[in-house]
mmCIF file of C-alpha atoms in Angstrom:
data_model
loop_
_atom_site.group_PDB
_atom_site.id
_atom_site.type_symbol
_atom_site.label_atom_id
_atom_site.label_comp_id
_atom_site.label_asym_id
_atom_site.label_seq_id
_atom_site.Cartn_x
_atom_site.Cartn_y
_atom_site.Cartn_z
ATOM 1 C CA UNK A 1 72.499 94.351 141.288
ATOM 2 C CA UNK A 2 72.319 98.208 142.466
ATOM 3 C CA UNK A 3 75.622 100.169 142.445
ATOM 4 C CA UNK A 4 77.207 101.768 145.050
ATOM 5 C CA UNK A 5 75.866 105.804 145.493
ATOM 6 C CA UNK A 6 77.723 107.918 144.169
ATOM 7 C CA UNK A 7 80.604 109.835 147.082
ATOM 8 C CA UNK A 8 79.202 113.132 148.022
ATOM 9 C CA UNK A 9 82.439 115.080 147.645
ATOM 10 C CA UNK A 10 81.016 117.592 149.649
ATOM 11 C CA UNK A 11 79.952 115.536 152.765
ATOM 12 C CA UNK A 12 83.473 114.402 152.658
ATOM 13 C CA UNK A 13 85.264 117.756 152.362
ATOM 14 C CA UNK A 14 83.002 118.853 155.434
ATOM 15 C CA UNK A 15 83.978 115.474 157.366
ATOM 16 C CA UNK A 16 87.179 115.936 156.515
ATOM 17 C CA UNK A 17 87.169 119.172 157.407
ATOM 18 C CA UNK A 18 85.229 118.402 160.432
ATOM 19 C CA UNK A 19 88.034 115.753 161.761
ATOM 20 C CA UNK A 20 90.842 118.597 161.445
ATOM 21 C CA UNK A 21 89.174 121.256 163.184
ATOM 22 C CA UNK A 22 88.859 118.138 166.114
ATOM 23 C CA UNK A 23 92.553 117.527 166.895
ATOM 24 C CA UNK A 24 92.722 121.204 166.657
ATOM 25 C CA UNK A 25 90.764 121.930 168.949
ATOM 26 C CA UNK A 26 92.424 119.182 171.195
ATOM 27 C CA UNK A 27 95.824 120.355 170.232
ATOM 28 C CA UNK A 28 94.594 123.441 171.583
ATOM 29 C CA UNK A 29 92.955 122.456 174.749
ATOM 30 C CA UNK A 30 96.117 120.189 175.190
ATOM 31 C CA UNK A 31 98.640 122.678 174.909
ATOM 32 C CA UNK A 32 97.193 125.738 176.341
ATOM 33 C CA UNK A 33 97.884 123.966 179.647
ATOM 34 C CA UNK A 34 101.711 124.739 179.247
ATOM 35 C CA UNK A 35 101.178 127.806 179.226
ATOM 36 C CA UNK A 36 102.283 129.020 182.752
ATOM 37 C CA UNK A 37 100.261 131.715 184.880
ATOM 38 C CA UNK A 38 101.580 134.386 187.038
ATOM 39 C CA UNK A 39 102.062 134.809 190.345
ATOM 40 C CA UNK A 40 98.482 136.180 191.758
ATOM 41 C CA UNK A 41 97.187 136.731 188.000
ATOM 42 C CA UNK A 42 94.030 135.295 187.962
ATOM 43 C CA UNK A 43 93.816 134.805 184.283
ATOM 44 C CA UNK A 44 96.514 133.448 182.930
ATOM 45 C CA UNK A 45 97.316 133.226 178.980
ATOM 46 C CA UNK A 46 95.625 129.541 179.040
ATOM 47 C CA UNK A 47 92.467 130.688 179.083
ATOM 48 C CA UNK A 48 92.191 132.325 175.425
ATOM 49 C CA UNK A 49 92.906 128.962 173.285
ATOM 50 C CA UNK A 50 90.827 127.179 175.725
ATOM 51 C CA UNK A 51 87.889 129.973 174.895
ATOM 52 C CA UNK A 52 88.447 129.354 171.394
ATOM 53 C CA UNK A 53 88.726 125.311 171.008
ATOM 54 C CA UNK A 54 85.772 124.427 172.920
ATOM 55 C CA UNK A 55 83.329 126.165 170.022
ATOM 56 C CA UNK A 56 86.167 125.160 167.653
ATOM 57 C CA UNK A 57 85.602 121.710 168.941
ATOM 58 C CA UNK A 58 81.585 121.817 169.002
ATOM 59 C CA UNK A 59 81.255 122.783 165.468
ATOM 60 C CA UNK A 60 83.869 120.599 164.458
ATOM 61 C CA UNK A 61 81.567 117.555 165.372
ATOM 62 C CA UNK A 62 78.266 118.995 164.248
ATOM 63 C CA UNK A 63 80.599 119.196 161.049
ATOM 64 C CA UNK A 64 81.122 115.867 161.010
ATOM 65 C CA UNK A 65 77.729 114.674 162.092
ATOM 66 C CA UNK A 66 75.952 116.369 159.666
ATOM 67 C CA UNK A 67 77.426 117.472 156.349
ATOM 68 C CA UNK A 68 77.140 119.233 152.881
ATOM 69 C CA UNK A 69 74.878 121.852 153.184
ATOM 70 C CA UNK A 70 76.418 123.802 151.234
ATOM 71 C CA UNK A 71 76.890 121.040 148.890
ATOM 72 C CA UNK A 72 79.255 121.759 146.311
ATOM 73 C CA UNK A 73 83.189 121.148 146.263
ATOM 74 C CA UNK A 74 85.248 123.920 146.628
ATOM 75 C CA UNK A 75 87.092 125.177 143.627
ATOM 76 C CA UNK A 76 91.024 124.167 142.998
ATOM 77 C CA UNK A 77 91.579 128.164 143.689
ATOM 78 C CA UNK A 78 89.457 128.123 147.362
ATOM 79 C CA UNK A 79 91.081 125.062 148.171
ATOM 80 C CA UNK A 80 94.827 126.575 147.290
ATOM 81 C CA UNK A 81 93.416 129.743 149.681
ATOM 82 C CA UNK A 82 92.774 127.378 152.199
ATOM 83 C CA UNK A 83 95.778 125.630 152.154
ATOM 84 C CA UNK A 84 97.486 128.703 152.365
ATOM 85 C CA UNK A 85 95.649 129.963 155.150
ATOM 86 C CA UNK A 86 96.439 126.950 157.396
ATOM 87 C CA UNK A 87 100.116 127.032 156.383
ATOM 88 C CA UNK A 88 100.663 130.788 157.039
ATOM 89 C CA UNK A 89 98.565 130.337 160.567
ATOM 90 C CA UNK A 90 100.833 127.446 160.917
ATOM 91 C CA UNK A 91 104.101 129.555 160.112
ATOM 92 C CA UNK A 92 102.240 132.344 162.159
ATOM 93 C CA UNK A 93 102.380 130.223 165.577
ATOM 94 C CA UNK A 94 106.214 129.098 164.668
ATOM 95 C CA UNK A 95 107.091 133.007 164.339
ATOM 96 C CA UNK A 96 105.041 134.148 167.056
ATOM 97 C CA UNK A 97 107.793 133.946 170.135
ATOM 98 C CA UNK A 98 110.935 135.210 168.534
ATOM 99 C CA UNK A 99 109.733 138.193 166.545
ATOM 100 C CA UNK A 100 107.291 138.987 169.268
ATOM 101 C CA UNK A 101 102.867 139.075 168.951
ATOM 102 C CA UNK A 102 102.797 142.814 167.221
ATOM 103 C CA UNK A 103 105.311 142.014 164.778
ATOM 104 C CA UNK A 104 103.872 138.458 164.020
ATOM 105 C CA UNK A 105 100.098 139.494 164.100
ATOM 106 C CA UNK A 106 101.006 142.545 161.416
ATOM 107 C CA UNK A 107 103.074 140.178 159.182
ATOM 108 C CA UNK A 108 99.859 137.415 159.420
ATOM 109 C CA UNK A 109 97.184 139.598 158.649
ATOM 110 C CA UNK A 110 98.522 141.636 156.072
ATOM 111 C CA UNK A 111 99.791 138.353 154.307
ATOM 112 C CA UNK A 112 95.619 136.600 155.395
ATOM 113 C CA UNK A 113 93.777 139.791 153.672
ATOM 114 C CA UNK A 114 96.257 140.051 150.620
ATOM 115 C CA UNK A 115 95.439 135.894 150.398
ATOM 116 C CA UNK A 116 91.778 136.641 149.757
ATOM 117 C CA UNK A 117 92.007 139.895 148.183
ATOM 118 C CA UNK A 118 92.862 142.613 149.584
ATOM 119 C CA UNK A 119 95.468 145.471 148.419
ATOM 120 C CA UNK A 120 98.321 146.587 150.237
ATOM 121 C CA UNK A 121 96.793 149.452 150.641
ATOM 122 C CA UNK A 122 93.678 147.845 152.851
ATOM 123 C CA UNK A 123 95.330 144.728 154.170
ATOM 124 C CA UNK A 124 98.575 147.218 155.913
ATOM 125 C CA UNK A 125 96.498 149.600 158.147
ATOM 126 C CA UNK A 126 94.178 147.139 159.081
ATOM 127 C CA UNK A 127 96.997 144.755 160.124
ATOM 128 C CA UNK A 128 98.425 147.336 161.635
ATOM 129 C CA UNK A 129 95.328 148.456 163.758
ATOM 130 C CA UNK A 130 94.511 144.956 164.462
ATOM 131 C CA UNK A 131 97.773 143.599 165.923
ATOM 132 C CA UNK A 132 97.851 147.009 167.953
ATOM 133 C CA UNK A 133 94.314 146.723 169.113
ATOM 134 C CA UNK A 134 94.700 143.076 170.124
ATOM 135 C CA UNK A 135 97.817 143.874 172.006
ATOM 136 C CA UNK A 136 95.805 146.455 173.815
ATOM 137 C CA UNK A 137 92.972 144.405 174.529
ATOM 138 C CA UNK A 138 94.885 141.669 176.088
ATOM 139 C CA UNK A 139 98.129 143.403 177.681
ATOM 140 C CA UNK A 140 96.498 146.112 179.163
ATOM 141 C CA UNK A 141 92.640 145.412 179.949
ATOM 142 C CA UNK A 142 92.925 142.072 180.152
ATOM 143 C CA UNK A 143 96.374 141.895 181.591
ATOM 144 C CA UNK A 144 97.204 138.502 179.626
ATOM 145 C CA UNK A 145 101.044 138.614 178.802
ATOM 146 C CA UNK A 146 101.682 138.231 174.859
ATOM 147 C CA UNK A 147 105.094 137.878 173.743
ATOM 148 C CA UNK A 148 106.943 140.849 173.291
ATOM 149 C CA UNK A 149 108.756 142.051 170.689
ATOM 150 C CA UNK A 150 112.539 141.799 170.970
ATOM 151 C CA UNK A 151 114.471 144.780 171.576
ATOM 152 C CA UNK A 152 111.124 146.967 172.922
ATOM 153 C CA UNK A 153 110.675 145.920 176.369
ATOM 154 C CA UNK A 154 113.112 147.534 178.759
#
């Protein structure tokens, strides 16, 4: 009589893993076909989550097919990190319409780097010049509408 082999915590952590990253990346695909497109824009603000959830969605399944090499179960505190990550990004998405994307995209980063590390001192001019630069990148060169902030936009 053999025994069952032992569970390989960290194949299931990646297929685990592996599944969530799936229906996010559907999620995403789904939903970023609400998002409406202006009239004679010829990139409308659609096309950015469907950008990111089709790799989101590849590596998700190579994930799942083939797991653990890194092998080893993350630690109670990476695992807390994580879950912290995925509930500010969650909480980031809720807050992203009403206080508008600079606003939102400061708040998020600066609370992401202090998660994993950083001081204030690093994690609020870096916010800063990412939400800015991002703003910039899409408003104006790409000319993808983000929300705006309430109160700025005449």
């Amino acid at each position: 009589m053999s025994a069952a082999p032992p569970i390989r915590h960290a194949a299931l952590g990646d297929r685990i893993a592996g599944a969530a990253l799936a229906l996010l990346a559907l999620g995403a695909w789904w939903h970023s076909h609400t998002f409406v497109t202006g009239f004679m824009q010829p990139v409308g603000p659609g096309v950015f989550p469907r950008l990111v959830s089709v790799p989101l969605g590849v590596l998700s399944l190579y994930l799942i097919a083939r797991p653990g090499i890194n092998q080893r179960w993350p630690e109670k505190t990476a695992l807390v990190r994580q879950l912290g990550m995925l509930l500010l990004l969650g909480c980031y998405a809720i807050v992203l319409e009403p206080l508008g994307f600079v606003p939102a995209t400061l708040l998020a980063t600066v609370l992401l780097m202090r998660l994993f590390g950083a001081r204030w001192r690093q994690a609020l001019p870096y916010g800063a010049l990412l939400g800015f630069a991002l703003y910039v990148l899409f408003e104006f060169a790409l000319g993808i509408p983000l929300p705006d902030t309430p109160g700025w936009s005449g």
